[in-house]
Each structure stands twice: as C-alpha cells, then as structure tokens.
Amino acid sequence: ISMNRIKGILYAAVSSSTFGLAPFFSITLLLAGFSAFEVLSYRWGVAAIVLTLFGWCSGCNFRLAKKDLLVVFLLSLLRATTSFSLLIAYQNIATGVASTIHFMYPLAVSLAMMFFFHEKKSLLVMLAVLMSLFGAALLSSGELEAKSGDTIVGLVAACISVFSYGGYIIGVRTTRAAQINSTVLTCYVMGLGTVLYFIGALTTSGLRLVADGYTWLIILGLALPATAISNITLVKAIKHIGPTLTSIFGAMEPLTAVIIGIVAFKESFTVASAIGIMLIVTAVTIVVCKKK
C-alpha cells in the first residue's frame, strides 16, 4: 500500500470516528432547549473561526478564483443541508435509526461514481458497502423505537441527508473544488453554512447568547472534534483515497456512537452490536486490502 493511501485511510478513520461524537453533543444542546438553527449556528460558527485561524497560521491563501465561487457555494449548500436534515431526524426518530439511514450515503456515492463518473464497477466494493450498511443497521437495532416526534418527518429528513452528503463527497472530488486547499475549502463551506443557519435562526426562534461554561464546553466539543477536525480530515481523505473508500470508512461513526453510548450512557452491549462491529471492520478491511 502506498504512503498516500495509508495517509488517506488514517484521515478517513479520524474523520468518521470524530463525526460519531456529533449526535451526543447535538442532542445535549437540543435537550437544553436550543433550536436546530441555534445548535448549528454555534457548531459551525465556532468551527469556522477555529479553522480560519488554523489556516492563517499554516499560511493558507484564502483567495478564490471567480469561477470557484459557485462551486464552493453549492458545496456549502449541500453540506449545510446534511447537518440540518440530520438534526431534524435526531429530533423526530431515535438517533440510531437516523444514523443508520444516514449510513446509506456510501451506497449513494459508490453507485453514483460507478454509473455517472465511470468508476470501475466492482462487486467487492458493492459487497463491502452492503456489509457495512448491514453492520450499521445491527448496531442500531437496539434502539428502533421512535421518540415523541413525527416519524415520517424524521425518516424523510434522514433520507435527505443521504443524498446531500453523497453529493458533497462527490462534489469535492469531481469539481474544481479538488484543486482548492482542504483547509480553505472547509473554511468557506463552514463560513457560508454559518451564515445560512444564522439567517435561519434569526427568522425563526432567534439566537440566544450563551453565558454559562458547561454549555460552552458542549458547544466546543461539537465544534472542534465533531466538526472542525472531522471536516478537514474528510476533505483530505477524499483527495488521497477517493470518495468510495472514504465513505466506506464512514462506518466507524456508529462504532464511535456505540462506544460513547456504553461509556457515557451505560447502554447495553448486545450480540447484535458485536456482530455489527465485526461486519463493519471486515467490510473496511476488504476494501483496504483490495488491490487498486
């Protein structure tokens, strides 16, 4: 395996495991009475500031060519839609179910790459994608009961997140965005996303100012590992190993969610969970070992 591929695999692993922290922090804020727009304004706003500082310190050039503006705006729209629809799903159906449906994005990415971008059709990749999806379903099978929300709204929102996230991953690889520095692209995507959420918050329930330390800790947990780090490593992974392999590594998200559930919320660990984890690890291994 080339050094480039190893780097890409490591980036993808970091990205998906840190993304897995998002439901924990998001739901804590929603339960504290924040609206979806408020949660996302803080999450993306703080992440955008931190990433911009990081970019400046590492000498990034933030100038974009005029012809890149539309692509970056459309990618921001896709990425913002993903986070918003996933949060709406968390509010209406069990987070396990929402996460499992969201996990169908590798399937969307792989199929789109094979059918629209002439990526070589591979039975092994298809098998691995199905395996990782089945594993993710098993991991979440223990918490299928819906919360006090509108199940249809939750399911539709989760499905929207599949297509918008799949579109974002493919867009980063196949458009002019592939030439833009990873940090710079992520800063623009998050900055524009923050503006959209901020407008959403102001036109709906408003945006409250957070004063207490505990809430800020939750916001920082959501903004730094679960957003800033995961997004930068996601873009780097896509550039190193391509969208298909990156999205299969996304299967580490439910793994993180399960571990957090066991450690933080004392959730039970069932045989189904164990089989699910094994299936996901196997699926990822199959794809990694598959010769390019």
XYZ file of C-alpha atoms in Angstrom:
292
model
C 0.000 0.000 0.000
C 1.395 3.408 -0.959
C 2.147 6.065 1.678
C -0.525 8.276 0.101
C -3.128 5.546 0.569
C -2.116 4.935 4.210
C -2.438 8.692 4.888
C -5.857 8.752 3.233
C -7.026 5.763 5.277
C -5.840 7.388 8.528
C -7.575 10.677 7.620
C -10.797 8.788 6.835
C -10.628 6.885 10.138
C -10.108 10.093 12.165
C -12.871 11.859 10.236
C -15.532 9.204 10.749
C -14.698 8.496 14.396
C -14.812 12.207 15.331
C -18.042 12.705 13.319
C -19.507 9.993 15.539
C -19.350 12.389 18.501
C -21.832 14.818 16.897
C -25.142 13.165 17.975
C -24.038 13.125 21.638
C -23.229 16.859 21.761
C -26.112 17.906 19.464
C -28.770 16.093 21.476
C -27.390 17.513 24.752
C -27.946 21.032 23.326
C -31.386 20.208 21.864
C -32.480 18.849 25.276
C -31.278 22.111 26.838
C -33.869 23.899 24.693
C -31.781 25.103 21.739
C -33.372 25.093 18.275
C -31.739 23.201 15.394
C -30.670 26.521 13.795
C -29.114 27.699 17.069
C -27.188 24.469 17.600
C -25.830 24.596 14.036
C -25.049 28.350 14.140
C -22.831 27.797 17.186
C -21.405 24.497 15.919
C -20.370 25.806 12.515
C -19.603 29.364 13.625
C -17.026 28.299 16.234
C -15.596 25.659 13.868
C -15.267 28.211 11.033
C -13.379 30.678 13.292
C -11.002 27.983 14.585
C -10.363 26.635 11.070
C -9.736 30.115 9.662
C -7.167 30.812 12.407
C -5.572 27.430 11.727
C -5.482 28.255 8.001
C -3.864 31.647 8.578
C -1.258 30.189 10.920
C -0.356 27.486 8.397
C -0.014 30.082 5.622
C -3.071 29.212 3.515
C -4.082 31.511 0.678
C -7.792 32.274 1.089
C -8.230 33.944 -2.305
C -10.690 32.120 -4.541
C -10.901 32.445 -8.306
C -14.237 33.884 -9.522
C -15.086 30.620 -11.283
C -14.677 28.705 -7.990
C -17.278 30.757 -6.133
C -20.376 28.987 -7.469
C -18.916 25.502 -6.840
C -17.959 26.435 -3.264
C -21.403 27.928 -2.646
C -23.167 24.794 -3.946
C -20.925 22.540 -1.824
C -21.733 24.697 1.238
C -25.424 24.310 0.479
C -25.133 20.504 0.267
C -23.074 20.297 3.462
C -25.390 22.649 5.370
C -28.449 20.677 4.227
C -26.831 17.468 5.510
C -26.269 18.762 9.044
C -29.675 20.418 9.261
C -31.653 17.428 7.975
C -29.739 15.057 10.264
C -30.539 17.239 13.281
C -34.236 17.287 12.321
C -34.032 13.473 12.062
C -32.483 13.256 15.568
C -35.389 15.319 16.900
C -38.040 13.055 15.399
C -36.705 9.491 15.382
C -34.245 7.521 17.501
C -30.677 8.686 16.802
C -29.659 5.114 15.990
C -32.252 4.923 13.239
C -31.303 8.359 11.892
C -27.601 7.434 11.875
C -28.301 4.100 10.182
C -30.278 5.724 7.368
C -27.570 8.380 7.006
C -25.115 5.489 6.566
C -26.660 4.668 3.233
C -24.584 7.508 1.739
C -21.659 5.163 0.871
C -24.112 3.263 -1.293
C -25.226 6.509 -2.959
C -21.597 7.595 -3.500
C -20.388 4.242 -4.840
C -23.335 3.868 -7.195
C -23.076 7.450 -8.471
C -19.307 7.091 -9.042
C -19.844 3.825 -10.932
C -22.774 4.957 -13.055
C -22.112 8.662 -13.654
C -18.331 9.017 -13.346
C -17.260 5.741 -14.955
C -15.513 4.402 -11.863
C -14.853 0.707 -12.494
C -17.780 -1.395 -11.335
C -16.636 -3.663 -8.523
C -18.657 -6.447 -6.916
C -16.291 -6.463 -3.958
C -16.897 -2.771 -3.247
C -20.665 -3.298 -3.571
C -20.454 -6.245 -1.168
C -18.403 -4.204 1.315
C -20.857 -1.290 1.141
C -23.792 -3.631 1.779
C -21.887 -5.322 4.582
C -21.064 -2.034 6.303
C -24.697 -0.926 5.974
C -25.921 -4.201 7.440
C -23.401 -3.816 10.263
C -24.592 -0.256 10.941
C -28.208 -1.500 10.976
C -27.332 -4.201 13.524
C -25.552 -1.656 15.721
C -28.667 0.491 15.866
C -31.216 -2.329 16.028
C -31.491 -1.995 19.780
C -32.994 1.495 19.632
C -35.551 1.443 16.852
C -38.452 2.835 18.880
C -39.259 6.386 17.801
C -39.167 9.297 20.223
C -42.067 11.667 20.723
C -41.691 13.143 17.264
C -43.088 12.850 13.767
C -41.649 9.596 12.402
C -42.325 10.488 8.745
C -40.583 13.865 9.098
C -37.635 12.110 10.766
C -37.332 9.461 8.049
C -37.616 11.969 5.190
C -35.014 14.240 6.853
C -32.613 11.302 7.293
C -33.056 10.347 3.607
C -32.348 13.945 2.514
C -29.081 13.782 4.494
C -28.014 10.700 2.498
C -28.302 12.450 -0.861
C -26.929 15.834 0.205
C -23.883 14.252 1.898
C -23.276 11.886 -1.019
C -23.453 14.891 -3.358
C -20.956 16.819 -1.204
C -18.433 13.953 -1.160
C -18.633 13.510 -4.938
C -18.503 17.286 -5.481
C -15.272 17.641 -3.509
C -13.620 15.060 -5.762
C -15.061 15.705 -9.222
C -15.385 19.502 -9.456
C -12.948 22.436 -9.378
C -13.049 22.081 -5.566
C -10.497 19.262 -5.873
C -7.838 21.911 -6.623
C -8.687 24.097 -3.613
C -6.633 23.640 -0.423
C -8.534 21.371 2.035
C -8.464 23.877 4.910
C -9.508 26.796 2.703
C -12.392 24.828 1.171
C -13.618 23.689 4.588
C -13.433 27.274 5.950
C -15.566 28.606 3.099
C -18.060 25.736 3.340
C -18.450 26.257 7.109
C -18.463 30.048 6.930
C -21.231 30.083 4.312
C -23.103 27.373 6.231
C -22.933 29.504 9.397
C -24.450 32.473 7.533
C -27.320 30.267 6.289
C -28.008 28.869 9.788
C -27.725 32.320 11.359
C -30.352 33.680 8.946
C -32.495 30.620 9.751
C -32.181 31.259 13.490
C -32.977 34.981 13.229
C -36.046 34.378 11.041
C -37.430 31.648 13.354
C -36.865 31.482 17.123
C -33.906 33.863 17.385
C -30.361 33.189 18.594
C -29.680 33.222 22.347
C -26.313 34.258 23.768
C -24.630 31.504 25.759
C -23.104 32.647 29.050
C -22.541 29.510 31.139
C -19.355 27.433 30.978
C -20.974 23.995 30.768
C -22.970 24.876 27.632
C -19.801 26.326 26.073
C -17.958 23.055 26.769
C -20.678 21.144 24.890
C -20.555 23.672 22.015
C -16.739 23.356 21.834
C -16.996 19.558 21.838
C -19.439 19.791 18.945
C -17.496 22.490 17.072
C -13.927 21.169 17.414
C -13.604 17.356 17.250
C -17.060 16.636 15.786
C -16.929 19.428 13.188
C -13.584 21.168 12.545
C -11.293 18.132 12.801
C -13.729 15.721 11.158
C -14.392 18.014 8.170
C -10.734 18.810 7.452
C -9.752 15.147 7.637
C -12.765 14.236 5.467
C -11.640 16.533 2.643
C -8.038 15.282 2.950
C -9.214 11.656 2.885
C -11.328 12.205 -0.242
C -8.337 13.766 -2.021
C -5.999 10.911 -1.005
C -8.177 7.819 -1.483
C -11.292 8.965 -3.345
C -14.959 9.208 -2.318
C -15.823 5.494 -2.370
C -13.198 4.325 0.096
C -13.681 7.422 2.276
C -17.410 6.787 2.539
C -16.921 3.137 3.483
C -14.741 4.312 6.370
C -17.754 6.356 7.466
C -18.900 3.084 9.024
C -16.689 3.959 12.004
C -19.253 6.595 13.019
C -21.760 4.134 14.522
C -18.792 2.395 16.175
C -17.973 5.656 17.987
C -21.651 6.182 18.821
C -21.918 2.696 20.322
C -18.755 3.117 22.426
C -19.952 6.521 23.702
C -23.366 5.002 24.458
C -21.779 2.245 26.532
C -19.304 4.501 28.361
C -21.318 7.710 28.814
C -24.935 6.497 28.889
C -24.442 2.941 30.245
C -26.262 1.482 27.212
C -26.331 -2.290 26.865
C -23.908 -4.036 24.527
C -25.694 -6.878 22.733
C -24.654 -9.758 20.490
C -26.155 -7.772 17.594
C -23.836 -4.856 18.423
C -20.819 -7.154 18.424
C -21.774 -8.732 15.072
C -22.413 -5.252 13.635
C -18.962 -4.034 14.679
C -17.314 -7.162 13.229
C -19.156 -6.747 9.911
C -18.082 -3.109 9.623
C -14.439 -3.843 10.442
C -14.462 -6.718 7.923
C -16.049 -4.550 5.215
C -13.449 -1.824 5.716
C -10.622 -4.401 5.679
C -11.900 -5.966 2.425
C -11.835 -2.611 0.651
C -8.460 -1.581 2.068
C -6.842 -4.870 1.041
C -8.432 -4.847 -2.408
C -5.726 -4.013 -4.935
C -6.198 -0.639 -6.608
